[in-house]
Short mmCIF file of C-alpha atoms and ligand atoms in Angstrom, two decimals:
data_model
loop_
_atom_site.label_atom_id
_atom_site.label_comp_id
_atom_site.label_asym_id
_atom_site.label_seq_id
_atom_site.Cartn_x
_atom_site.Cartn_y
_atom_site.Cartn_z
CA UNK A 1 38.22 -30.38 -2.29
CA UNK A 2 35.95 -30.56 0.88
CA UNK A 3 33.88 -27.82 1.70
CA UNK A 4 36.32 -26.90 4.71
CA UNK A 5 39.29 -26.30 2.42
CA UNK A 6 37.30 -24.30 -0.12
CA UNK A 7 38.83 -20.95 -0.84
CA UNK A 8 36.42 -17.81 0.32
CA UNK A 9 34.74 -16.33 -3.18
CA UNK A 10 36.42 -12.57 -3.64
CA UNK A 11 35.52 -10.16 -1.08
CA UNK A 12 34.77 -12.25 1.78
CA UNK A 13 32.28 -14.39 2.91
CA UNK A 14 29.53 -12.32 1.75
CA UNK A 15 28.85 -12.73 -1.98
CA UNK A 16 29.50 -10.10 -3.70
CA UNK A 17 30.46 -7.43 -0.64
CA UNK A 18 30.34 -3.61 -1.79
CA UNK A 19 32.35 -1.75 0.76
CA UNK A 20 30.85 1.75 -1.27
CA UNK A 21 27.88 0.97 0.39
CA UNK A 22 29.52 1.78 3.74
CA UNK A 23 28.42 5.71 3.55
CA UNK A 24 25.09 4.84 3.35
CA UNK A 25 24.85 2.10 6.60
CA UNK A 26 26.40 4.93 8.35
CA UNK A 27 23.20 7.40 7.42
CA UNK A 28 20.55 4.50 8.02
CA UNK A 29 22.05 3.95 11.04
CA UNK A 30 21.74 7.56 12.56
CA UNK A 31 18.36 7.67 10.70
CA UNK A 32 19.26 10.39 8.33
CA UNK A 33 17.31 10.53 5.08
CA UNK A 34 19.05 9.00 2.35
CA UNK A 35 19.13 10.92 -1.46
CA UNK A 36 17.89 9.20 -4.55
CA UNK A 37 21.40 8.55 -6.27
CA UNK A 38 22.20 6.29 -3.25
CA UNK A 39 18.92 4.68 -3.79
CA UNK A 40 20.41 4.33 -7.03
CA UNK A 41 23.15 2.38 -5.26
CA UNK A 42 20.61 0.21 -3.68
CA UNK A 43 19.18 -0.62 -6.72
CA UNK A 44 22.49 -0.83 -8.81
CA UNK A 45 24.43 -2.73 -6.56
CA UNK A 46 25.40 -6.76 -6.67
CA UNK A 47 25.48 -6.91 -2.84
CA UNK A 48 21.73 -7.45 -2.58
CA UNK A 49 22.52 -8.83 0.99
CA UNK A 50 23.82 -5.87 2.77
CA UNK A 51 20.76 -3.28 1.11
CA UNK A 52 18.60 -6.25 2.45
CA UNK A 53 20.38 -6.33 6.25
CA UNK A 54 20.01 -2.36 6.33
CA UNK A 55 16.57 -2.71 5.65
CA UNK A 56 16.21 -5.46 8.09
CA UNK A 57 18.11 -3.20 10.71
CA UNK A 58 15.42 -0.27 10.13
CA UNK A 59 12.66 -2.62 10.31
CA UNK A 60 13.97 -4.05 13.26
CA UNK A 61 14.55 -0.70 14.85
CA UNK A 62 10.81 0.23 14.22
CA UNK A 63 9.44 -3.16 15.32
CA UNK A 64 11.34 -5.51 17.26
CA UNK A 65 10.50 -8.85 17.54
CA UNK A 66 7.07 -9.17 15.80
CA UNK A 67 5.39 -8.89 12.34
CA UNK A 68 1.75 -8.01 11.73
CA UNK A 69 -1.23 -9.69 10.43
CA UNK A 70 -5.13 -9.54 9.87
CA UNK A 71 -8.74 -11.29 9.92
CA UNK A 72 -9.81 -9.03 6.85
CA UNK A 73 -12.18 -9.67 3.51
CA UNK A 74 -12.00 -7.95 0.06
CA UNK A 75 -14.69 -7.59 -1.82
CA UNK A 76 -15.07 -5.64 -5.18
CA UNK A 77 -18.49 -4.03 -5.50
CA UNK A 78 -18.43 -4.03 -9.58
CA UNK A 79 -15.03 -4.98 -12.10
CA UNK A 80 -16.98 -2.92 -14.54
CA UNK A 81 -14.46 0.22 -15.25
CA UNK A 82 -14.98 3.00 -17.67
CA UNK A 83 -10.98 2.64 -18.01
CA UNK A 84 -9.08 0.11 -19.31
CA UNK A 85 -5.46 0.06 -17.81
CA UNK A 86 -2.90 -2.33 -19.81
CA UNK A 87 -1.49 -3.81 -16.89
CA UNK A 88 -5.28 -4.80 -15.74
CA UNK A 89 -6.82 -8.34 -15.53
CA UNK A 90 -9.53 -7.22 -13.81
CA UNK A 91 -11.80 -4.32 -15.15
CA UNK A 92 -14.85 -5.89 -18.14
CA UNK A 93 -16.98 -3.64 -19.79
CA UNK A 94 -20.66 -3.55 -19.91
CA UNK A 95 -22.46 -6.69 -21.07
CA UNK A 96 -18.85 -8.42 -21.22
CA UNK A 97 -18.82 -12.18 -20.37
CA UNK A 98 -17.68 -12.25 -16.11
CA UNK A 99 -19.32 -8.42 -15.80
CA UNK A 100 -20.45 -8.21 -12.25
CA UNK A 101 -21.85 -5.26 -10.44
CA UNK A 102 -23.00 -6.16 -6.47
CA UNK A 103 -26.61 -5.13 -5.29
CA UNK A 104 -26.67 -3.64 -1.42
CA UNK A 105 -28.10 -7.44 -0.37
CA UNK A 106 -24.96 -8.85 -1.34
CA UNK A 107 -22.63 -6.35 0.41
CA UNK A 108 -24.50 -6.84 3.00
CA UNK A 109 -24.33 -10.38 3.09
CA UNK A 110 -20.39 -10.03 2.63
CA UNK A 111 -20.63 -7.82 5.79
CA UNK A 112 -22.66 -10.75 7.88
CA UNK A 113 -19.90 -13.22 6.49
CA UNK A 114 -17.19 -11.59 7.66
CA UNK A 115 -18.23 -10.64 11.00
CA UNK A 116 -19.22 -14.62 11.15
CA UNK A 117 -15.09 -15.39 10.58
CA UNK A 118 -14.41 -12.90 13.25
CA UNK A 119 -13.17 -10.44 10.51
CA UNK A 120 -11.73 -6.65 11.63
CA UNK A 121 -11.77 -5.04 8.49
CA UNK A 122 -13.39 -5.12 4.97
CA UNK A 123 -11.20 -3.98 2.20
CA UNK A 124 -13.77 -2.85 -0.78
CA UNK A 125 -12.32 -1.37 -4.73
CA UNK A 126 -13.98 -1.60 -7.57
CA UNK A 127 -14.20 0.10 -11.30
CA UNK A 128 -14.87 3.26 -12.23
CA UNK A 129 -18.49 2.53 -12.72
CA UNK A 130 -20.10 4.99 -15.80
CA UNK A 131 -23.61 4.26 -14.15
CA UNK A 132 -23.88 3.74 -10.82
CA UNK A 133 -24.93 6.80 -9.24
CA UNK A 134 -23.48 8.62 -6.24
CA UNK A 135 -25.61 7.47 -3.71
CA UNK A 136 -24.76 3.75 -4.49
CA UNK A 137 -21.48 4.80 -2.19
CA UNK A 138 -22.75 6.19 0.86
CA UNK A 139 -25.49 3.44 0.52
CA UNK A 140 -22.90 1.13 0.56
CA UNK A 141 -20.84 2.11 3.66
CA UNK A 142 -24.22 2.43 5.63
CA UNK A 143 -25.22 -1.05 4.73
CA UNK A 144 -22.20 -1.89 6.18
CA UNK A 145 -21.85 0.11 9.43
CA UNK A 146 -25.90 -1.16 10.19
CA UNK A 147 -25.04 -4.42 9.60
CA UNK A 148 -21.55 -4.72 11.43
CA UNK A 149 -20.74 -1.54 13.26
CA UNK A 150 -17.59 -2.92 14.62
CA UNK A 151 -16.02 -4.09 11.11
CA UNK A 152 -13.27 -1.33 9.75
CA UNK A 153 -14.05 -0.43 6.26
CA UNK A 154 -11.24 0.21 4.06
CA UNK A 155 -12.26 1.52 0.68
CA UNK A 156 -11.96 3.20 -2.66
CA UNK A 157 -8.47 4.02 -4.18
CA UNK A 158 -7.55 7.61 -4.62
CA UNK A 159 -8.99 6.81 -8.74
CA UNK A 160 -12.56 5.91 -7.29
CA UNK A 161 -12.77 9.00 -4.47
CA UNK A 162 -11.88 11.57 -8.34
CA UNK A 163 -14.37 9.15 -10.74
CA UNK A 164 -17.06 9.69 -7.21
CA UNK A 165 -16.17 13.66 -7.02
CA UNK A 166 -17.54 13.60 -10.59
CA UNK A 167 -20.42 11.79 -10.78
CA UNK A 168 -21.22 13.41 -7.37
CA UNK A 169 -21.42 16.76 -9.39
CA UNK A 170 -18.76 17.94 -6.93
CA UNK A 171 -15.92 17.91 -8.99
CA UNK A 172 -14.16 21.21 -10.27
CA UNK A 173 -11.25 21.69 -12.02
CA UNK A 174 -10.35 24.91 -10.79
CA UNK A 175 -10.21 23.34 -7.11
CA UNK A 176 -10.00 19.84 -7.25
CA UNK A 177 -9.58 19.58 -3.65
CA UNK A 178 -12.69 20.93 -2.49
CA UNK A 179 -14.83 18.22 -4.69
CA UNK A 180 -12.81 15.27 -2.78
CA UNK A 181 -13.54 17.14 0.39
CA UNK A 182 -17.10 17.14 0.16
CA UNK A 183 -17.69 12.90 -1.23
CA UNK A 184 -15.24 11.95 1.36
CA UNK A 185 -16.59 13.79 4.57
CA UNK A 186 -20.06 12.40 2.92
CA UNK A 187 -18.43 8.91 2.91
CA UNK A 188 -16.91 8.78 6.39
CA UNK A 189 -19.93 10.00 7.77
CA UNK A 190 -21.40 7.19 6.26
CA UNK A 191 -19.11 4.46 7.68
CA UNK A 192 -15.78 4.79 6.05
CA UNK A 193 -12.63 4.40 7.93
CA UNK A 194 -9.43 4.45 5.93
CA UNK A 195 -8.50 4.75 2.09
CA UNK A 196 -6.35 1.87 0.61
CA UNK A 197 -3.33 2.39 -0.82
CA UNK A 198 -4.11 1.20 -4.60
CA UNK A 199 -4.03 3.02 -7.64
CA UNK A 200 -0.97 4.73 -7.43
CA UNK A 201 0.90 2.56 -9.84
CA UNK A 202 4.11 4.59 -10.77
CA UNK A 203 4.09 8.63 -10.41
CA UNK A 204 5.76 8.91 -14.14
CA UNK A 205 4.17 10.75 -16.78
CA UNK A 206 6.22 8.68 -19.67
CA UNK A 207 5.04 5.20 -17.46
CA UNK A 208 1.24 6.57 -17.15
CA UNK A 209 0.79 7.83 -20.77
CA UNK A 210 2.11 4.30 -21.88
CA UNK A 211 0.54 1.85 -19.54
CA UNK A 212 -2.58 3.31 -17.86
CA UNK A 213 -3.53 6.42 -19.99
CA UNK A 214 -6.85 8.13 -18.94
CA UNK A 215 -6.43 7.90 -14.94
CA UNK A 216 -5.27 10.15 -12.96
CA UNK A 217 -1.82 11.78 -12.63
CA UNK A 218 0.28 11.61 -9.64
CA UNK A 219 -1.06 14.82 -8.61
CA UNK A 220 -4.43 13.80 -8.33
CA UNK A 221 -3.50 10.80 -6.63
CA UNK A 222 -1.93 12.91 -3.82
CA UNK A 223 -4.64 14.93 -3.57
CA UNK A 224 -7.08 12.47 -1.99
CA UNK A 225 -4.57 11.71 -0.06
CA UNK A 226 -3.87 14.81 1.31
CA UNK A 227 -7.40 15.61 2.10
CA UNK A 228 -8.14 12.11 3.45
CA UNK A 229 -5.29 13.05 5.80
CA UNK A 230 -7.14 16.73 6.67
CA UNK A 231 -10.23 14.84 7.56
CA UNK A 232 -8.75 12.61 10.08
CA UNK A 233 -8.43 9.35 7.32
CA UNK A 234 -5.55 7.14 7.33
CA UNK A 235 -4.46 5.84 4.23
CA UNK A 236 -1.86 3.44 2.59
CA UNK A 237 0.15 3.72 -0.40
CA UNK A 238 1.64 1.54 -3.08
CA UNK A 239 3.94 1.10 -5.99
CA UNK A 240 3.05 -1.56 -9.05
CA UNK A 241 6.70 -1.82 -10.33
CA UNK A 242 7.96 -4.26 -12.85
CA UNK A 243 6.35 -3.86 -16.11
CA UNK A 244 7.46 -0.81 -18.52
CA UNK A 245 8.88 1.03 -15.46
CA UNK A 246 12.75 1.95 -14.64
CA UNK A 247 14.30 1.51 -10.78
CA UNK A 248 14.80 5.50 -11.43
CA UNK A 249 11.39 5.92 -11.68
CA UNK A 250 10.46 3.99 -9.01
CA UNK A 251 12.78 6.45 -6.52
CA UNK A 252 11.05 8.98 -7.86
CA UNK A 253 7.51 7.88 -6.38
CA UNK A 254 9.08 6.79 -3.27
CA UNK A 255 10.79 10.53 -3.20
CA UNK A 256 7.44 11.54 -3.63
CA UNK A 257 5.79 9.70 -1.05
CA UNK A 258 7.75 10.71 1.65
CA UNK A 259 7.29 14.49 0.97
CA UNK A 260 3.82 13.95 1.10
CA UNK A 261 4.19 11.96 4.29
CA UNK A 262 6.62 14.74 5.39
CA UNK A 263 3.40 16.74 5.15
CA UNK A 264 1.13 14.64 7.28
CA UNK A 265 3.55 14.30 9.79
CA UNK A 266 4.27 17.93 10.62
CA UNK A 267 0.78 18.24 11.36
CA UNK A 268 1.01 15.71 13.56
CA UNK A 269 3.40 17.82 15.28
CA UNK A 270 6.92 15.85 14.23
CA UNK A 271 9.78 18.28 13.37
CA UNK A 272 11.88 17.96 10.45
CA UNK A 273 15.43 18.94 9.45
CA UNK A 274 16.71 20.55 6.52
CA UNK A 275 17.41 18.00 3.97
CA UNK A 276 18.58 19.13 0.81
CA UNK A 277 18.97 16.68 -2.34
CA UNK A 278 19.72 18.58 -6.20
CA UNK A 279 18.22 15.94 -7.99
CA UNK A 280 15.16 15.97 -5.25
CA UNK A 281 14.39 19.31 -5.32
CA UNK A 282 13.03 19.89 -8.94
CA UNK A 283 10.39 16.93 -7.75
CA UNK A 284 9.38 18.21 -4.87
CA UNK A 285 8.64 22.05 -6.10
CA UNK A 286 6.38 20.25 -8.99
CA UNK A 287 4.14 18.26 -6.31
CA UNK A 288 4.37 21.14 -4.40
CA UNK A 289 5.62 19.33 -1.04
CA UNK A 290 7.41 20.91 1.90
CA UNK A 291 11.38 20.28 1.91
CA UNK A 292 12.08 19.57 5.60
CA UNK A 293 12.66 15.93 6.00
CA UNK A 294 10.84 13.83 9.42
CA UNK A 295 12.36 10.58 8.95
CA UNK A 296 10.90 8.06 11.96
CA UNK A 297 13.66 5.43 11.47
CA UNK A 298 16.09 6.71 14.14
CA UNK A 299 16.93 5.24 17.23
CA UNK A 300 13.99 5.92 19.76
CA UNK A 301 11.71 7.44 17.06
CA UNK A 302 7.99 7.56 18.15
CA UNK A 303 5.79 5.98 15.34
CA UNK A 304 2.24 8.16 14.77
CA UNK A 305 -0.53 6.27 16.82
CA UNK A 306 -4.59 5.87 15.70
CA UNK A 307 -5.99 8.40 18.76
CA UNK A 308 -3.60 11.41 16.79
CA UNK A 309 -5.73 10.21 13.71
CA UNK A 310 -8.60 10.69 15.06
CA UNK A 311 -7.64 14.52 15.95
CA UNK A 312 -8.07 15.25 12.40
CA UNK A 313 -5.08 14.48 11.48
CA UNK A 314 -4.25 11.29 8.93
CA UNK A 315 -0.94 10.16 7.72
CA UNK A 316 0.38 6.74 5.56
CA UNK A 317 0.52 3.93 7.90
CA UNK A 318 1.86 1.42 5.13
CA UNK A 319 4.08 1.17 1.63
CA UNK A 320 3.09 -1.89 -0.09
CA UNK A 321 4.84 -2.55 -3.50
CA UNK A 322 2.97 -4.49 -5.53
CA UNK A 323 4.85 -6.74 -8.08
CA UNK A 324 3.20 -6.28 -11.48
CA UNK A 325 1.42 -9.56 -12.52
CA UNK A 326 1.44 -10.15 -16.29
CA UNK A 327 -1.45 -13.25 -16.03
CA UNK A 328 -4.30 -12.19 -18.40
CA UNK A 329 -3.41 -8.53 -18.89
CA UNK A 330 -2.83 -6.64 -22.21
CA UNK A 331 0.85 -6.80 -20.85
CA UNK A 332 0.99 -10.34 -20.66
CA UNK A 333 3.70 -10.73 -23.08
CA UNK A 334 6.02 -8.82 -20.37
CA UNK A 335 8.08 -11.46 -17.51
CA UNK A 336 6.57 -9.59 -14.86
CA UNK A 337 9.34 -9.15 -11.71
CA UNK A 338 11.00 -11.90 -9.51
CA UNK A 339 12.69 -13.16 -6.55
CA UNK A 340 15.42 -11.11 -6.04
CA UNK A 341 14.00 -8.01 -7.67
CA UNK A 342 10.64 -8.23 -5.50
CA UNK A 343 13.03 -8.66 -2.50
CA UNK A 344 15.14 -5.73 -3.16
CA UNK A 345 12.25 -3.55 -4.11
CA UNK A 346 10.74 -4.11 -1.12
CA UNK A 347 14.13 -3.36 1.10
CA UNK A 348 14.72 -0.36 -0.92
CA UNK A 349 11.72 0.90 -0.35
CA UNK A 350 12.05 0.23 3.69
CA UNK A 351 14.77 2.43 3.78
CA UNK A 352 13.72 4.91 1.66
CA UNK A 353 10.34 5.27 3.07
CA UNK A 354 11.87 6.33 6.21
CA UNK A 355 9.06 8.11 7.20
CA UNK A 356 6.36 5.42 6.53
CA UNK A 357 6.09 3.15 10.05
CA UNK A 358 4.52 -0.07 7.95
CA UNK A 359 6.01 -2.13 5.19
CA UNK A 360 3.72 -4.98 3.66
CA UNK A 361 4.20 -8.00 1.55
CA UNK A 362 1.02 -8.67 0.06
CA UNK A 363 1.14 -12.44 0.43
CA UNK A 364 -1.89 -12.56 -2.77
CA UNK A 365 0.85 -10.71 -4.72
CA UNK A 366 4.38 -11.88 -3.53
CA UNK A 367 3.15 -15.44 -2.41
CA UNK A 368 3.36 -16.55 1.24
CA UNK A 369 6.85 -18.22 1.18
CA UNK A 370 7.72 -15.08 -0.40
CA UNK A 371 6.07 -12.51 2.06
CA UNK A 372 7.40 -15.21 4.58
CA UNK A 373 11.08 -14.24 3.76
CA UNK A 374 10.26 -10.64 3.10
CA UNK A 375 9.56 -10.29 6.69
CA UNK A 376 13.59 -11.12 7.14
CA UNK A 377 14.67 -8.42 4.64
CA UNK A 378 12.56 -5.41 5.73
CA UNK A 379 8.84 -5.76 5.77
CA UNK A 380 6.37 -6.17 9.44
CA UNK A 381 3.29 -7.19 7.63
CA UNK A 382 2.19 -9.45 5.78
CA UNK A 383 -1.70 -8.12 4.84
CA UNK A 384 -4.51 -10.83 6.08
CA UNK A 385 -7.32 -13.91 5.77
CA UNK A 386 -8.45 -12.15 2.42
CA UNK A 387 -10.82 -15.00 1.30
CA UNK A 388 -11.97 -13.35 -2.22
CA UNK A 389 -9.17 -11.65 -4.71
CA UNK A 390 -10.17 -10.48 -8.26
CA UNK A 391 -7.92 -7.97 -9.01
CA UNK A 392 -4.87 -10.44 -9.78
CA UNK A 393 -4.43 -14.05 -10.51
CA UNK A 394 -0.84 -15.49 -9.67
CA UNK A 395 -0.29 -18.46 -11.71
CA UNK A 396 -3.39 -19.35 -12.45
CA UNK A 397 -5.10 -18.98 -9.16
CA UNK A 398 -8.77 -18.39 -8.84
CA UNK A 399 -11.11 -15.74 -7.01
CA UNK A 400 -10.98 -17.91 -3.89
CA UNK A 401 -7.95 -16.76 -2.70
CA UNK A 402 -7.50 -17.39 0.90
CA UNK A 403 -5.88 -18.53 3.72
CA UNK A 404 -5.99 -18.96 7.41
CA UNK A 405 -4.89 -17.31 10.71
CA UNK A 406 -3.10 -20.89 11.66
CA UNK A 407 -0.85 -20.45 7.96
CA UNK A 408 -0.22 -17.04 8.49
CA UNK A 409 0.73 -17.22 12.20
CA UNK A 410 2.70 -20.15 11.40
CA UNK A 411 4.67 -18.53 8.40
CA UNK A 412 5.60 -15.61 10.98
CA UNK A 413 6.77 -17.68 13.51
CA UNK A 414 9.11 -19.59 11.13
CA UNK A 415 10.45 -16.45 10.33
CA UNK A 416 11.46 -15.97 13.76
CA UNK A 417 8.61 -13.37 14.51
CA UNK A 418 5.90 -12.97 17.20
CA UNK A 419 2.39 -13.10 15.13
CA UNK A 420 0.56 -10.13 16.04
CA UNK A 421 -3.09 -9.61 15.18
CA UNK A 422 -3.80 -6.10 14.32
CA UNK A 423 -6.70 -4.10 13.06
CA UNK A 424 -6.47 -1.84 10.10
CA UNK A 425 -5.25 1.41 12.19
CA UNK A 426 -2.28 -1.31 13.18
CA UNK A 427 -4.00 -1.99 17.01
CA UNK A 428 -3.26 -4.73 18.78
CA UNK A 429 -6.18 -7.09 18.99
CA UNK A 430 -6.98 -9.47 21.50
CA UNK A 431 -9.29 -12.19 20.48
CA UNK A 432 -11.72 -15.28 21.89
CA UNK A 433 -12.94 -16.61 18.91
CA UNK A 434 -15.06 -14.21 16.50
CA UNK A 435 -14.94 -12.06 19.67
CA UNK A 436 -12.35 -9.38 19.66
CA UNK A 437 -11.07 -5.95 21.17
CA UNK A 438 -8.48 -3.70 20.69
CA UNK A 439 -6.67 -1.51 23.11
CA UNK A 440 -4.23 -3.62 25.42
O1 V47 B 501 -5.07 -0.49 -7.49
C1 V47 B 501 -3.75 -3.98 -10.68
C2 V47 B 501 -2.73 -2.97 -8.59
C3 V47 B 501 -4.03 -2.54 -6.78
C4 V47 B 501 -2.20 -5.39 -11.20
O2 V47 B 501 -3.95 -0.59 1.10
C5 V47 B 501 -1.85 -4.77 -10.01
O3 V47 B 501 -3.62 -2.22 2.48
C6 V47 B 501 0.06 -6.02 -9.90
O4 V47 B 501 -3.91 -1.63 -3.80
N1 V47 B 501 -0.21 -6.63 -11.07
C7 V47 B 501 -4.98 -3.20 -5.80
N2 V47 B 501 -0.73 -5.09 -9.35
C8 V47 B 501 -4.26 -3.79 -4.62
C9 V47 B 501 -3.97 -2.80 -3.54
C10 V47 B 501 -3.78 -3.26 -2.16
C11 V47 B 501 -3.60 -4.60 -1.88
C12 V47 B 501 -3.43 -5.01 -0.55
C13 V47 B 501 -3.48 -4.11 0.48
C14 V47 B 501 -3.67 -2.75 0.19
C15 V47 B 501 -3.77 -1.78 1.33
C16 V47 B 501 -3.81 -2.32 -1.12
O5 V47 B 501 -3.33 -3.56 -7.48
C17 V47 B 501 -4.62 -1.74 -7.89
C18 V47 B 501 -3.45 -1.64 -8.82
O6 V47 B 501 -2.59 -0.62 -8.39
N3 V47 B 501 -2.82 -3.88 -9.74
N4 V47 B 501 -3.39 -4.89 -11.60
C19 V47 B 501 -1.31 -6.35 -11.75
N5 V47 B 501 -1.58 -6.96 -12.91
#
């Protein structure tokens, strides 16, 4: 039989159609919030390729025709961590073979270095050091702001800004907030621009208690948030899915997310409508978190811009799920998630993020041909240069973990997108060699 003469497999030419999944194109595509049993369906369903075109569709919607990327550098100031997560290659203790904490020369030097490549933004985690004192921090972020004013510094997961609130004597139980208040309007006084979006892992008490027990809870997590958004700080967030952790549970962060986001968003003046989900509502009066829905995938839908940042008012510019990478972690023994599974995680969380205007592929994580197909099936970023990774190690890779502007420009194009260089608050940049501006 020739290929011509072949019957069509059942349900048409596309494998595996699901017409039940017609309800839910109809929502995405008057931007209307969907619930978490139909991002049940997302999950549940064989026809990966229509949850994949309705992300597409929203990610098209919100940025037509090009996909982001960025000269950045991470750097880790210490992988010594009081904590010892079982999904985590890269925390040592004390005196441990590979221990490493940085002296100011060296962050400075990383500064000087990336400045040399041309670099917009320095993206700097580390442990939860037991003895570095506080004003290591601030040190650090005015080492870097002296030595390259212009570079963006991206820093310090929500777990860092609580572990800083403590050994900053700042921390109190009784109002948690106020103690992340006061280290982070020390630390963006000092130089800091945004918060990165790591450490969330999965908002599930069953999922924490098993796999990361001893760092903060969801709630804690938000809370830097939050506050970085009352002090004018954009932030990201992210999901590590794939290791002890059900699809349920991962609709559950992503619920959670978006309330918060709801959050930021009305004080940025967006209005929301009512949106009422049962199963929703129970998780939303535990965080706390309004109930009126701003979703900002709708046709004609204004995305938040830096300048309403700077009036004080933050928000999440980017979801970036974060594949869980057994490689040297107490969880080795686990498979770790792949291919399909990363790609519909990422499209489910597109469209159910509808109020977060960035999706990212980590390449580091997901691999550029990865990332590189990602960008066809909901995501507009694809993260940057990176040069030095220690947090994971995909197959074997090393600390050296970079690539360059021509690889990731190229892998954009071939995906039938317009590279765009950004900065961290997801400007435009216009470049002439290490030279560079935003603003046009
Ligand atoms: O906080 C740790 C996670 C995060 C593993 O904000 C792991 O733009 C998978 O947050 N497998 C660090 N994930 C990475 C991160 C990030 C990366 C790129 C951009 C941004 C941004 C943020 O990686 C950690 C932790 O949540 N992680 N170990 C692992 N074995």
């Amino acid at each position: 039989m020739t290929t011509a003469t072949m019957p069509l497999p059942p349900g048409g030419p596309v494998p595996n159609a699901d017409p039940s999944l017609e309800p839910i194109r109809a929502k995405v595509l008057a931007g209307e919030r969907l619930t978490l049993a139909e991002g049940e369906m997302l999950y549940s369903t064989p026809d990966i390729w229509t949850v994949c075109e309705l992300a597409q569709l929203v990610r098209e919607r919100l940025h037509p025709g090009v996909a982001y990327y960025n000269i950045n550098r991470h750097m880790n100031y210490s992988n010594v961590c009081a904590l010892s997560c079982k999904f985590c290659e890269f925390y040592r203790k004390k005196g441990d073979d590979g221990a490493y904490t940085r002296d100011i020369d060296y962050i400075r030097n990383q500064a000087l270095q990336a400045i040399e490549t041309g670099a917009t933004e320095m993206h700097i985690v580390g442990g939860l050091h037991p003895y570095l004192p506080w004003d290591y921090y601030p040190d650090m972020m005015r080492t870097i702001r002296d030595a390259a004013p212009k570079l963006h510094i991206k820093a310090f997961t929500a777990v860092e800004v609580v572990h800083l609130a403590k050994i900053a004597k700042q921390y109190k139980r009784t109002d948690r907030k106020a103690g992340i208040r006061a280290v982070l309007t020390e630390l963006k006084q000092a130089g800091l621009g945004s918060i990165p979006g790591g450490g969330a892992e999965v908002f599930d008490d069953r999922v924490h208690d098993a796999a990361f027990k001893g760092k903060i809870r969801s709630d804690e997590w938000l809370d830097v948030h939050l506050v970085a958004h009352e002090l004018g700080l954009n932030s990201n967030a992210t999901i590590l899915y794939g290791h002890i952790d059900q699809r349920r549970e991962r609709l559950v962060h992503m619920e959670i997310l978006r309330r918060a986001q709801d959050q930021a968003l009305a004080r940025l003046g967006y209005a929301g409508v009512e949106y009422h989900d049962p199963e929703a509502e129970n998780i939303a009066a535990t965080q706390g978190l309004d109930r009126r829905a701003i979703t900002l995938t709708g046709e004609g839908a204004r995305l938040p811009t830096p300048d309403m940042a700077e009036r004080e008012a933050g928000y999440f510019q980017t979801i970036i799920p974060l594949p869980f990478i057994p490689d040297g972690s107490e969880m080795e023994h686990l498979p770790g998630p792949v291919g399909l599974e990363n790609l519909r995680t990422l499209a489910v969380a597109r469209l159910m993020l509808d109020n977060f205007p960035h999706v990212k592929a980590f390449w580091i994580m997901q691999t550029l041909p990865m990332a590189q197909l990602m960008l066809q099936n909901g995501a507009d970023d694809i993260d940057g240069t990176v040069v030095w990774y220690d947090i994971t190690k995909v197959g074997g890779s090393t600390t050296h973990q970079e690539t360059t502007v021509a690889d990731l420009q190229k892998a954009i194009r071939d995906a039938g997108y317009e590279p765009v260089e950004r900065d961290t608050l997801y400007r435009r940049v216009t470049r002439e060699g290490k030279n560079w501006r935003t603003g046009e």
